[in-house]
Amino acid sequence: MPLLQVTDLVKHFPVRGGVLNRVIANVHAVNGVSFSVARGETLGIVGESGCGKSTLGKAILRLHDATSGKIAYDGTDITSLKHRDMIPFRRRLQIIFQDPYSSLNPRMTVKAMLREAIRFHEIVPNTELDTYIKSMLAKVGLPDDAMNKFPHEFSGGQRQRLGIARALALKPEFIVADEPVSALDVSIQAQVLNLLMDLKDEFGLTLIFISHDLKVIEHFCDRVLVMYLGHIVEEIRCEDLLDEARHPYTQALLGANPINDPADRRPLAVLEGDVPSPFDPPSGCPFVSRCSIAVEKCQTMPPLEQHSDSHRLACWER
């Protein structure tokens, strides 16, 4: 049984307007997404900005309530659990946010910030709080004196390490890492990624890693979901990504990656056009307006079909 099973998950955000503040439209953020995550696996989710990656991650953790669909964690349907019933799962399911500054309370010291969550979930006795916090900071490469500092006293990379320490402090089983390195310099990105890989092995974590960078996904993850306009258009093992990816959007993302060989002077492939508005998504295939191989049949939504044990694809022409 998979640790996480998501079935037909939909998340729409209502847009209100007019004199009576009625719902006049919906933002179609996530549209009927289904997938599973095995215990100990690292699943990547990739796509352009606005494709629904972060919304999907937050909906899984019930930071957003789903419009419809089902989220089952370790065999329990958590989709509609009330706040009180969700508390045990809040400890087991954690998130590392994208922005390492706005996700930290600027008025709280590191010690106060970590202590609040640890005491609420009764992770360790009060007499062991300071020792436990120091050990968490050491795990992410921060010194003991970081306990008494405020978030503004740290660099961007150090703040992201604090975000990781905050997630790990509750001894979770499952973490959603929402673009945890996108706001960092390249050299710092590598440090944080290596830290996450080490901590995953040490703590036996299951991860969903959200990114817009296929290079990072390929290096860090076991399997990847490619999202476009709230839909999964392809699911494939990372080791097969370069040779077996078949969806035109996945191939466009791969073509836009920087080329490793400095002697190779081929121009990077550029995907033309913009992602359609989630207020008014196109009918049929979500990628139809930017696809170079689109045909008349693409005006009908292609199903996400199983092409092999580890490969799913939603494309009429492939």
Rosetta silent file (secondary structure, phi, psi, omega in degrees, C-alpha in Angstrom):
SEQUENCE: MPLLQVTDLVKHFPVRGGVLNRVIANVHAVNGVSFSVARGETLGIVGESGCGKSTLGKAILRLHDATSGKIAYDGTDITSLKHRDMIPFRRRLQIIFQDPYSSLNPRMTVKAMLREAIRFHEIVPNTELDTYIKSMLAKVGLPDDAMNKFPHEFSGGQRQRLGIARALALKPEFIVADEPVSALDVSIQAQVLNLLMDLKDEFGLTLIFISHDLKVIEHFCDRVLVMYLGHIVEEIRCEDLLDEARHPYTQALLGANPINDPADRRPLAVLEGDVPSPFDPPSGCPFVSRCSIAVEKCQTMPPLEQHSDSHRLACWER
SCORE:     score description
SCORE:     0.000 S_00000001
   1 L     0.000  130.718  178.928    0.000    0.000    0.000 S_00000001
   2 L   -66.934  153.160  177.550    1.409    3.443   -0.912 S_00000001
   3 L   -68.090  -39.908  179.572    2.036    5.924    1.900 S_00000001
   4 E  -126.598  131.481  177.112    0.115    8.636    0.017 S_00000001
   5 E  -129.890  116.013  178.766   -2.695    8.070   -2.480 S_00000001
   6 E  -109.145  129.280 -175.485   -4.245   11.069   -4.257 S_00000001
   7 E  -129.184  117.974  175.136   -7.354   10.411   -6.357 S_00000001
   8 E    49.855   44.794 -176.992   -9.025   12.904   -8.734 S_00000001
   9 E   -74.797  129.163  179.307   -7.923   15.886   -6.635 S_00000001
  10 E  -127.071  134.353  172.617   -9.442   19.205   -7.701 S_00000001
  11 E  -136.599  112.706  175.576   -8.748   22.641   -6.209 S_00000001
  12 E  -115.668  139.129  177.138  -10.529   25.722   -7.562 S_00000001
  13 E  -105.655  120.639  179.890  -10.319   29.156   -5.974 S_00000001
  14 E   -69.801  143.252  175.451  -13.479   31.272   -6.280 S_00000001
  15 E  -112.194  122.714 -176.253  -13.142   34.845   -7.561 S_00000001
  16 E  -106.023  152.222  178.849  -15.720   37.250   -6.170 S_00000001
  17 E  -171.179 -179.818 -179.687  -16.899   40.577   -7.526 S_00000001
  18 L    83.128  174.816 -176.649  -19.829   42.845   -8.170 S_00000001
  19 L   -63.022  -37.111 -176.739  -22.050   44.700   -5.743 S_00000001
  20 L   -93.726    6.025  177.948  -23.180   41.509   -3.985 S_00000001
  21 L    55.334   43.273  179.527  -19.682   39.997   -3.886 S_00000001
  22 E   -83.436  161.936  174.949  -20.838   36.898   -5.751 S_00000001
  23 E   -71.967  117.625 -177.867  -18.591   34.235   -7.252 S_00000001
  24 E  -107.638  -13.198  178.538  -17.996   35.403  -10.823 S_00000001
  25 E  -166.224  173.074  175.710  -15.265   32.947  -11.837 S_00000001
  26 E  -132.970  139.218  171.240  -12.967   30.206  -10.565 S_00000001
  27 E   -86.375  115.928 -177.626   -9.204   29.818  -10.755 S_00000001
  28 E   -85.664   83.840 -173.527   -8.670   26.235  -11.943 S_00000001
  29 E   -79.048  -45.581  179.685   -5.472   25.537   -9.992 S_00000001
  30 E  -132.866  130.615 -170.669   -5.567   21.717   -9.827 S_00000001
  31 E  -128.328   89.378  172.242   -7.785   19.661  -12.122 S_00000001
  32 E    66.954   49.553 -176.402   -8.398   15.989  -11.371 S_00000001
  33 E   -89.539  134.259  177.086   -4.901   14.889  -10.355 S_00000001
  34 E  -133.422  131.932  175.975   -4.261   11.257   -9.344 S_00000001
  35 E  -169.310  172.020  177.168   -0.979    9.687   -8.196 S_00000001
  36 E  -135.465  158.700  177.033    0.634    7.761   -5.350 S_00000001
  37 E  -130.655  124.525  179.144    3.866    8.007   -3.369 S_00000001
  38 L   -80.132  154.202  177.571    5.565    4.943   -1.893 S_00000001
  39 L   -60.376  130.441  179.270    7.151    5.021    1.553 S_00000001
  40 L    85.790   -2.077 -177.351   10.752    6.244    1.291 S_00000001
  41 L   -86.895  154.265  169.673   10.317    7.592   -2.249 S_00000001
  42 E  -114.576  111.828 -178.837   11.181   11.074   -3.500 S_00000001
  43 E  -102.201  125.433  176.373    8.594   12.250   -6.012 S_00000001
  44 E   -92.488  145.869  172.270    9.351   15.334   -8.097 S_00000001
  45 E  -126.872  122.581 -173.273    6.692   17.716   -9.414 S_00000001
  46 E  -129.908  152.730  178.003    7.835   20.030  -12.203 S_00000001
  47 L   163.781  168.422  179.093    6.260   22.679  -14.409 S_00000001
  48 L   -68.095  166.204  175.143    6.208   26.373  -15.226 S_00000001
  49 L   -59.545  136.452  179.104    5.041   29.002  -12.739 S_00000001
  50 L    88.979    6.276 -177.491    1.269   28.919  -12.369 S_00000001
  51 L   -87.370   -4.976  176.358    0.833   25.256  -13.300 S_00000001
  52 L   103.106    8.445 -176.675   -0.528   24.285   -9.862 S_00000001
  53 H   -61.269  -53.836 -176.493    2.531   22.638   -8.269 S_00000001
  54 H   -66.967  -38.700  178.047    2.501   24.545   -4.987 S_00000001
  55 H   -61.408  -41.103  177.724   -1.282   24.440   -4.705 S_00000001
  56 H   -61.123  -47.083 -179.781   -1.162   20.657   -5.117 S_00000001
  57 H   -60.572  -42.231 -179.176    1.478   20.326   -2.394 S_00000001
  58 H   -72.453  -32.610  176.965   -0.489   22.498    0.041 S_00000001
  59 H   -66.787  -37.327  178.078   -3.761   20.697   -0.746 S_00000001
  60 H   -60.547  -37.966 -178.606   -2.117   17.357    0.084 S_00000001
  61 L   -87.284    2.990 -179.394   -1.167   18.757    3.514 S_00000001
  62 L    65.254   25.602  169.017   -4.647   20.262    3.977 S_00000001
  63 L   -77.114  -25.508  165.522   -3.271   23.809    4.024 S_00000001
  64 L  -118.560  137.071  173.959   -5.870   24.262    1.274 S_00000001
  65 L   -79.963  133.003 -178.966   -9.120   22.314    1.445 S_00000001
  66 L   -67.067  144.384  173.133   -9.739   20.331   -1.731 S_00000001
  67 L   -70.791  -41.172  174.375  -12.715   21.250   -3.915 S_00000001
  68 E  -160.296  174.394 -178.759  -13.206   17.548   -4.626 S_00000001
  69 E   102.836 -173.996 -174.747  -11.255   14.307   -4.764 S_00000001
  70 E  -138.715  137.890  174.525   -9.605   12.153   -2.128 S_00000001
  71 E  -122.976  116.061  179.047   -6.322   12.248   -0.184 S_00000001
  72 E  -114.391  124.728  178.312   -5.434    9.065    1.701 S_00000001
  73 E  -116.950  120.537  179.875   -2.379    9.026    3.975 S_00000001
  74 L    52.160   40.164  176.835   -1.170    5.696    5.348 S_00000001
  75 L    86.758   -3.979 -179.450   -4.587    4.189    4.649 S_00000001
  76 E  -107.899  129.988  176.428   -6.614    7.008    6.273 S_00000001
  77 E   -75.898  110.356 -177.792   -8.785    9.375    4.232 S_00000001
  78 L  -102.791    6.681 -172.362   -7.719   12.832    5.479 S_00000001
  79 L   -58.002  -41.627 -173.755   -9.593   14.841    2.834 S_00000001
  80 L  -121.001   19.612 -179.909  -12.374   16.063    5.122 S_00000001
  81 L   -63.791  141.718  176.780  -10.970   15.520    8.610 S_00000001
  82 L   -74.017  166.884 -175.138  -11.824   18.232   11.113 S_00000001
  83 H   -53.495  -46.884 -177.448   -9.103   20.330   12.729 S_00000001
  84 H   -62.146  -40.754 -178.328   -8.943   18.239   15.900 S_00000001
  85 H   -73.844  -21.395  179.493   -8.677   14.985   13.961 S_00000001
  86 H   -81.857  -15.854 -173.867   -5.953   16.424   11.714 S_00000001
  87 H   -55.300  -46.265  177.844   -3.623   17.335   14.590 S_00000001
  88 H   -60.764  -32.246  179.806   -1.821   13.934   14.700 S_00000001
  89 H   -77.214  -25.365  178.108   -1.295   14.165   10.928 S_00000001
  90 H   -60.699  -35.913  178.250    0.056   17.727   11.206 S_00000001
  91 H   -71.372  -39.616 -175.172    3.073   16.311   13.013 S_00000001
  92 H   -76.652  -25.258 -177.789    3.586   13.482   10.507 S_00000001
  93 E  -115.409  116.821 -177.139    3.149   15.713    7.436 S_00000001
  94 E  -126.041  168.269 -178.609    5.389   18.774    7.193 S_00000001
  95 E  -135.959  144.137  169.054    6.351   21.387    4.585 S_00000001
  96 E  -109.800  116.926 -173.408    9.473   23.357    3.671 S_00000001
  97 L   -79.834  160.885 -177.260    8.323   26.625    2.119 S_00000001
  98 L   -67.655  -47.469 -175.357    9.781   28.313   -0.944 S_00000001
  99 L   -91.224  112.262 -175.452   10.600   31.683    0.623 S_00000001
 100 L   -75.677   -1.061  178.338   13.023   31.179    3.523 S_00000001
 101 L  -105.569  -51.994 -175.675   12.268   34.628    4.963 S_00000001
 102 L   -69.238  -17.061  179.254    8.498   35.196    4.797 S_00000001
 103 L   -85.159   -3.579  177.950    7.858   31.687    6.165 S_00000001
 104 L  -110.586  138.908  179.993    9.690   32.543    9.421 S_00000001
 105 L   -71.979  115.107 -175.224    8.176   34.787   12.108 S_00000001
 106 L   -68.888  -13.964 -177.481   10.427   37.890   12.219 S_00000001
 107 L   -96.891    0.090 -178.077    9.448   38.626   15.837 S_00000001
 108 L  -115.664  139.973  172.831   10.453   35.254   17.238 S_00000001
 109 L   -71.490  165.004  178.640   13.916   33.918   17.947 S_00000001
 110 H   -59.068  -41.854 -179.095   14.849   30.560   16.499 S_00000001
 111 H   -61.337  -45.940 -178.605   14.524   28.992   19.939 S_00000001
 112 H   -65.771  -38.538 -177.635   11.011   30.382   20.492 S_00000001
 113 H   -65.122  -46.924 -179.437    9.912   29.385   17.005 S_00000001
 114 H   -72.795  -38.802 -177.698   11.039   25.772   17.318 S_00000001
 115 H   -62.301  -37.154 -177.914   10.004   25.416   20.949 S_00000001
 116 H   -58.348  -49.377 -178.531    6.409   26.427   20.174 S_00000001
 117 H   -70.426  -39.859 -177.694    5.841   23.557   17.728 S_00000001
 118 H   -64.981  -40.593  179.680    7.843   20.994   19.741 S_00000001
 119 H   -70.117  -39.715 -178.763    5.889   21.719   22.929 S_00000001
 120 H   -60.512  -42.074 -177.452    2.506   21.692   21.181 S_00000001
 121 L   -93.469    3.305  175.329    3.119   18.233   19.724 S_00000001
 122 L    53.446   51.046 -178.358    4.923   16.988   22.872 S_00000001
 123 L   -71.790  -43.735  177.139    7.941   15.747   20.945 S_00000001
 124 L  -138.120  160.259  175.384   10.272   15.784   23.968 S_00000001
 125 L   -61.381  153.708 -178.657    9.850   16.671   27.695 S_00000001
 126 H   -57.857  -31.730 -178.534   10.231   20.372   28.559 S_00000001
 127 H   -68.801  -17.929 -177.722   13.460   19.650   30.429 S_00000001
 128 H  -106.604    7.199 -173.848   15.040   18.420   27.191 S_00000001
 129 H   -59.176  -51.892 -176.019   13.831   21.221   24.904 S_00000001
 130 H   -61.443  -42.873  179.959   17.067   23.213   24.668 S_00000001
 131 H   -63.711  -40.847 -179.371   19.192   20.138   24.066 S_00000001
 132 H   -66.530  -42.275  179.160   16.798   18.892   21.403 S_00000001
 133 H   -63.455  -41.843  177.327   16.723   22.271   19.608 S_00000001
 134 H   -61.343  -39.399  179.755   20.520   22.410   19.585 S_00000001
 135 H   -66.736  -36.620  177.835   20.645   18.917   18.101 S_00000001
 136 H   -66.599  -41.480  178.251   18.193   19.934   15.332 S_00000001
 137 H   -64.871  -39.061  177.864   20.256   23.000   14.491 S_00000001
 138 H   -64.011  -35.981  179.677   23.396   20.864   14.386 S_00000001
 139 H   -59.790  -34.066 -177.532   21.669   18.459   11.958 S_00000001
 140 L  -100.580   12.004  173.015   21.204   21.304    9.470 S_00000001
 141 L    81.299   29.110  178.402   24.687   22.776    9.983 S_00000001
 142 L  -114.889  145.618 -177.210   23.883   25.733   12.254 S_00000001
 143 L   -76.220  166.523 -179.779   25.746   26.598   15.509 S_00000001
 144 H   -59.549  -36.372 -175.454   24.212   26.591   18.999 S_00000001
 145 H   -70.398   -6.304  174.940   24.187   30.405   19.203 S_00000001
 146 H   -65.171  -21.874 -177.491   21.666   30.489   16.335 S_00000001
 147 H   -56.481  -35.935 -172.470   19.001   29.704   18.958 S_00000001
 148 H   -99.800   11.970 -179.853   18.913   33.267   20.241 S_00000001
 149 L  -101.607  161.561  177.395   18.958   35.052   16.892 S_00000001
 150 L   -99.155  159.204 -176.302   16.099   36.410   14.768 S_00000001
 151 H   -54.130  -34.841 -177.097   15.501   35.422   11.115 S_00000001
 152 H   -68.457  -12.070 -179.243   16.864   38.721    9.731 S_00000001
 153 H   -86.988    2.564 -178.105   20.275   37.898   11.227 S_00000001
 154 L  -113.975  156.379  172.820   20.754   34.940    8.871 S_00000001
 155 L   -75.602  172.285 -179.877   21.644   34.637    5.200 S_00000001
 156 H   -60.988  -43.753  179.117   19.175   33.155    2.716 S_00000001
 157 H   -64.367  -38.838  178.700   20.813   29.737    2.817 S_00000001
 158 H   -67.970  -37.110  178.106   20.854   29.739    6.627 S_00000001
 159 H   -65.108  -38.021  177.784   17.181   30.727    6.739 S_00000001
 160 H   -67.012  -34.481  175.125   16.315   27.811    4.489 S_00000001
 161 H   -63.463  -35.390  175.954   18.255   25.537    6.854 S_00000001
 162 H   -64.538  -40.505  177.417   16.082   26.927    9.657 S_00000001
 163 H   -61.892  -38.092  177.416   12.992   26.012    7.640 S_00000001
 164 H   -67.717  -42.511  178.875   14.324   22.478    7.263 S_00000001
 165 H   -62.067  -39.998  179.721   15.108   22.271   10.994 S_00000001
 166 H   -62.694  -40.897  178.566   11.582   23.440   11.834 S_00000001
 167 H   -67.381  -42.896 -176.488   10.085   20.694    9.646 S_00000001
 168 H   -72.390  -24.461 -174.408   12.389   17.982   11.033 S_00000001
 169 L   -61.725  -23.105 -178.608   11.892   19.002   14.659 S_00000001
 170 L   -92.254    7.999  179.364    8.469   17.328   14.731 S_00000001
 171 L    54.194   55.996 -177.146    9.913   13.969   13.593 S_00000001
 172 L   -77.005  167.409  173.540    7.751   13.782   10.464 S_00000001
 173 L  -103.976  -25.499 -169.626    7.449   10.876    8.036 S_00000001
 174 E  -137.140  129.705 -179.818    6.478   12.906    4.976 S_00000001
 175 E  -129.982  134.197  168.578    7.698   16.324    3.790 S_00000001
 176 E   -97.467  116.267  177.677    6.591   18.535    0.916 S_00000001
 177 E   -99.910  103.627 -173.747    9.581   20.641   -0.180 S_00000001
 178 E   -91.335   92.684 -178.036    8.035   23.532   -2.133 S_00000001
 179 L    45.807   57.325 -171.658   10.832   24.865   -4.364 S_00000001
 180 L   -70.747  -12.103 -177.810   13.190   25.003   -1.365 S_00000001
 181 L  -119.908    2.966 -173.623   16.229   26.173   -3.363 S_00000001
 182 L   -67.993  -25.629 -178.085   14.715   28.451   -6.023 S_00000001
 183 L   -92.678    6.973 -173.847   15.422   31.638   -4.032 S_00000001
 184 L  -110.069  156.411  173.344   19.074   30.709   -3.354 S_00000001
 185 L   -63.352  157.364 -174.064   22.345   31.207   -5.234 S_00000001
 186 H   -59.018  -42.837 -178.573   23.529   28.203   -7.244 S_00000001
 187 H   -65.233  -36.854  178.727   26.369   27.327   -4.861 S_00000001
 188 H   -73.218  -34.189  176.401   24.012   27.493   -1.873 S_00000001
 189 H   -54.472  -46.525 -178.283   21.422   25.442   -3.784 S_00000001
 190 H   -61.851  -40.270  179.575   23.889   22.554   -4.005 S_00000001
 191 H   -63.421  -45.133 -177.894   24.584   22.705   -0.268 S_00000001
 192 H   -68.174  -39.995  178.224   20.885   22.662    0.647 S_00000001
 193 H   -62.723  -44.989  178.337   20.119   19.842   -1.823 S_00000001
 194 H   -63.193  -37.972  177.030   22.951   17.712   -0.446 S_00000001
 195 H   -62.178  -44.931 -179.976   21.724   18.429    3.081 S_00000001
 196 H   -62.481  -39.918  179.116   18.193   17.309    2.145 S_00000001
 197 H   -64.072  -42.678  178.968   19.516   14.100    0.592 S_00000001
 198 H   -64.755  -43.423 -178.319   21.533   13.278    3.708 S_00000001
 199 H   -68.905  -34.496  177.186   18.620   14.034    6.045 S_00000001
 200 H   -59.217  -45.871  179.618   16.212   11.968    3.935 S_00000001
 201 H   -67.737  -41.398 -176.529   18.432    8.923    4.366 S_00000001
 202 H   -66.254  -40.252 -174.756   19.106    9.580    8.061 S_00000001
 203 H   -99.838   -1.811 -179.478   15.458   10.069    9.037 S_00000001
 204 L    63.638   43.033 -173.262   13.882    7.683    6.495 S_00000001
 205 L   -82.327  154.775  166.861   11.738   10.440    4.995 S_00000001
 206 E  -108.363  131.834 -172.439    9.283   10.347    2.122 S_00000001
 207 E  -125.452  143.145  159.183    9.462   13.520    0.037 S_00000001
 208 E  -110.024  120.973 -175.581    7.518   15.439   -2.566 S_00000001
 209 E  -112.377  112.718 -176.930   10.008   17.822   -4.156 S_00000001
 210 E   -98.161  132.260 -178.630    8.451   20.695   -6.136 S_00000001
 211 E  -158.437  160.982  170.688   10.601   22.586   -8.638 S_00000001
 212 L  -104.021    3.620 -174.265   10.585   24.310  -12.024 S_00000001
 213 L  -109.953  108.452 -178.981   14.107   23.000  -12.728 S_00000001
 214 H   -66.689  -28.452  177.858   14.276   19.590  -14.404 S_00000001
 215 H   -61.483  -44.387  179.442   18.030   19.384  -13.767 S_00000001
 216 H   -66.441  -44.405  179.150   17.424   19.519  -10.017 S_00000001
 217 H   -58.785  -46.742 -177.838   14.517   17.058  -10.248 S_00000001
 218 H   -60.469  -37.273 -178.102   16.589   14.597  -12.291 S_00000001
 219 H   -75.651  -34.220 -165.367   19.417   14.729   -9.733 S_00000001
 220 H  -102.663  -26.201 -166.894   17.292   14.558   -6.595 S_00000001
 221 L  -108.991  162.404  175.046   14.146   12.496   -7.303 S_00000001
 222 L   -88.286  -36.631 -173.786   13.162    8.900   -8.102 S_00000001
 223 E  -146.355  153.361 -177.178   10.121    9.752  -10.215 S_00000001
 224 E  -133.133  139.307  169.033    8.645   12.950  -11.665 S_00000001
 225 E  -103.350  127.014  176.618    5.163   14.274  -12.399 S_00000001
 226 E   -98.393  119.665 -176.983    5.094   16.904  -15.155 S_00000001
 227 E  -109.103  143.515  174.857    2.261   19.371  -14.568 S_00000001
 228 E  -144.968  119.952  176.927    0.711   21.847  -16.965 S_00000001
 229 L    53.043   43.093  175.389   -2.231   24.109  -16.143 S_00000001
 230 L    85.066    0.604 -179.549   -3.344   21.962  -13.209 S_00000001
 231 E  -114.766  149.891  166.766   -3.095   18.620  -15.034 S_00000001
 232 E   -84.427  120.301  179.404   -0.513   15.831  -14.927 S_00000001
 233 E  -101.033  -20.607  176.961    0.604   15.417  -18.544 S_00000001
 234 E  -158.747  144.775  173.531    3.353   12.853  -17.927 S_00000001
 235 E  -131.279  128.349 -173.653    4.719   10.656  -15.134 S_00000001
 236 E  -155.621  152.225  173.764    8.088    8.978  -15.585 S_00000001
 237 E   -68.124  142.786 -177.582   11.105    7.679  -13.671 S_00000001
 238 H   -62.635  -33.445 -179.639   13.892   10.249  -13.512 S_00000001
 239 H   -67.865  -19.272  179.393   16.421    7.763  -14.869 S_00000001
 240 H  -100.205   -0.306 -169.264   14.273    7.444  -18.021 S_00000001
 241 H   -59.716  -47.823 -175.290   13.575   11.160  -18.410 S_00000001
 242 H   -68.545  -35.986 -172.497   16.129   12.019  -21.092 S_00000001
 243 H   -96.226  -27.063 -169.797   15.524    9.005  -23.311 S_00000001
 244 H  -120.330   -2.139  176.761   11.864    8.113  -22.875 S_00000001
 245 L   -63.510  132.733 -172.405    9.921   11.329  -22.149 S_00000001
 246 L  -121.841  -20.496 -178.137    7.305   11.623  -24.888 S_00000001
 247 L   -70.742  137.948 -179.215    4.942   14.485  -24.087 S_00000001
 248 H   -56.626  -33.265  179.589    5.677   17.641  -26.153 S_00000001
 249 H   -70.908  -43.519  176.419    5.658   19.766  -22.992 S_00000001
 250 H   -60.070  -42.948  179.350    8.161   17.525  -21.187 S_00000001
 251 H   -65.245  -34.840  176.584   10.377   17.571  -24.264 S_00000001
 252 H   -66.586  -39.908  177.098   10.127   21.367  -24.390 S_00000001
 253 H   -64.228  -41.725  178.139   11.239   21.608  -20.753 S_00000001
 254 H   -64.998  -38.335 -179.997   14.163   19.280  -21.454 S_00000001
 255 H   -68.578  -21.743  179.161   15.103   21.317  -24.533 S_00000001
 256 L   -87.390   -6.155  178.474   15.227   24.494  -22.459 S_00000001
 257 L   -67.255  143.085  173.286   17.758   22.998  -20.025 S_00000001
 258 L   -58.085  142.030 -178.317   21.307   24.407  -20.166 S_00000001
 259 L   -84.469  132.436 -175.208   23.629   22.154  -22.207 S_00000001
 260 L   -69.281  -34.049 -174.736   26.402   20.513  -20.148 S_00000001
 261 L   -84.714  114.992 -178.818   29.019   20.500  -22.918 S_00000001
 262 L   -66.337  -19.127  178.340   30.558   23.993  -23.376 S_00000001
 263 L   -80.777  -13.636 -179.773   31.667   23.021  -26.904 S_00000001
 264 L   -86.044  110.473 -173.955   28.043   22.362  -27.919 S_00000001
 265 L  -100.227   19.858  177.477   26.803   25.645  -29.364 S_00000001
 266 L   -61.725  140.042  175.322   23.256   24.596  -30.179 S_00000001
 267 L   -69.428  146.165  177.326   20.703   27.291  -29.297 S_00000001
 268 L   -68.040  142.666  176.338   18.427   26.444  -26.403 S_00000001
 269 L   -73.634  132.785 -179.453   14.905   25.453  -27.378 S_00000001
 270 L  -115.528  125.034  178.541   12.401   28.133  -26.374 S_00000001
 271 L   -80.384  118.066 -175.359    8.764   27.256  -25.775 S_00000001
 272 L   -80.165  155.020  178.127    6.716   29.977  -27.442 S_00000001
 273 L    82.292  174.996 -178.979    3.636   31.571  -25.948 S_00000001
 274 L  -116.142  160.272  175.018    2.411   31.794  -22.373 S_00000001
 275 L   -63.291  129.322  178.196    0.528   29.450  -20.103 S_00000001
 276 L   -57.707  158.230 -178.874   -3.229   30.066  -20.686 S_00000001
 277 L   -67.089  132.224  175.739   -5.151   31.767  -17.913 S_00000001
 278 L   -69.707  -10.644  173.253   -6.388   29.392  -15.198 S_00000001
 279 L   -69.746  -35.409 -175.469   -9.543   31.558  -15.089 S_00000001
 280 L  -139.109   70.239 -177.001  -10.462   30.345  -18.569 S_00000001
 281 L   -67.098  152.244  179.728   -8.456   27.203  -19.448 S_00000001
 282 L   -68.090  153.039  174.303   -8.736   25.825  -23.002 S_00000001
 283 L   -76.378  155.152 -179.533  -11.044   22.939  -23.722 S_00000001
 284 L    78.867 -147.485 -179.718   -9.397   19.629  -24.506 S_00000001
 285 L   -61.609  130.324 -178.098   -5.679   19.158  -23.965 S_00000001
 286 L   -65.062  -20.301 -176.567   -4.353   21.961  -21.718 S_00000001
 287 L   -95.276    3.571 -169.616   -1.203   22.250  -23.887 S_00000001
 288 H   -59.762  -34.836 -174.959   -3.053   22.520  -27.209 S_00000001
 289 H   -73.886  -12.792 -178.414   -2.470   26.268  -27.707 S_00000001
 290 H  -122.460    4.419 -172.511    1.340   25.888  -27.558 S_00000001
 291 L   -89.564  133.719 -178.294    1.825   22.415  -29.025 S_00000001
 292 L   -81.365  -12.899 -178.135    3.622   22.000  -32.367 S_00000001
 293 L  -116.336   18.719 -177.200    2.002   18.626  -33.106 S_00000001
 294 L   -64.486  141.964  177.163   -1.587   19.462  -32.137 S_00000001
 295 L  -128.481  177.454 -176.991   -4.360   17.966  -34.301 S_00000001
 296 H   -56.970  -36.736 -177.893   -8.138   18.262  -34.334 S_00000001
 297 H   -63.095  -22.581 -177.490   -8.488   15.430  -31.814 S_00000001
 298 H   -69.170   -8.783  173.982   -6.565   17.508  -29.253 S_00000001
 299 H   -72.374   -8.278  173.715   -9.707   19.591  -28.720 S_00000001
 300 L  -107.903  137.808 -177.414  -10.787   16.612  -26.580 S_00000001
 301 L   -63.121  122.503  176.601   -8.986   15.976  -23.289 S_00000001
 302 L   -76.382  141.445  177.344   -6.557   13.020  -23.637 S_00000001
 303 L   -74.354  153.669  175.083   -6.645   10.503  -20.774 S_00000001
 304 L   -84.504   97.799 -171.597   -3.556    9.942  -18.627 S_00000001
 305 E  -101.101  150.334  177.713   -2.799    6.402  -19.786 S_00000001
 306 E   -80.637  116.681  178.867   -0.338    3.828  -18.494 S_00000001
 307 E   -97.859  -22.755  173.070    2.345    3.199  -21.144 S_00000001
 308 E  -159.074 -177.269 -178.061    4.504    0.997  -18.907 S_00000001
 309 L   -59.121  -29.680 -174.100    4.789    0.108  -15.224 S_00000001
 310 L  -123.700   19.301 -175.297    6.472    3.434  -14.479 S_00000001
 311 E  -138.459  119.700  173.323    5.290    5.680  -17.312 S_00000001
 312 E  -120.073  145.504 -173.452    1.971    7.512  -17.720 S_00000001
 313 E  -146.602  139.385  176.550    1.247    9.910  -20.576 S_00000001
 314 L  -119.200   87.174  179.620   -1.631   12.176  -21.643 S_00000001
 315 L  -159.864  128.386 -179.814   -1.198   12.828  -25.370 S_00000001
 316 L   -69.350  -31.327 -171.411   -3.221   11.681  -28.390 S_00000001
 317 L   -92.482   -5.399 -176.574   -0.238   11.842  -30.779 S_00000001
 318 L  -117.573    0.000    0.000    2.361    9.984  -28.692 S_00000001
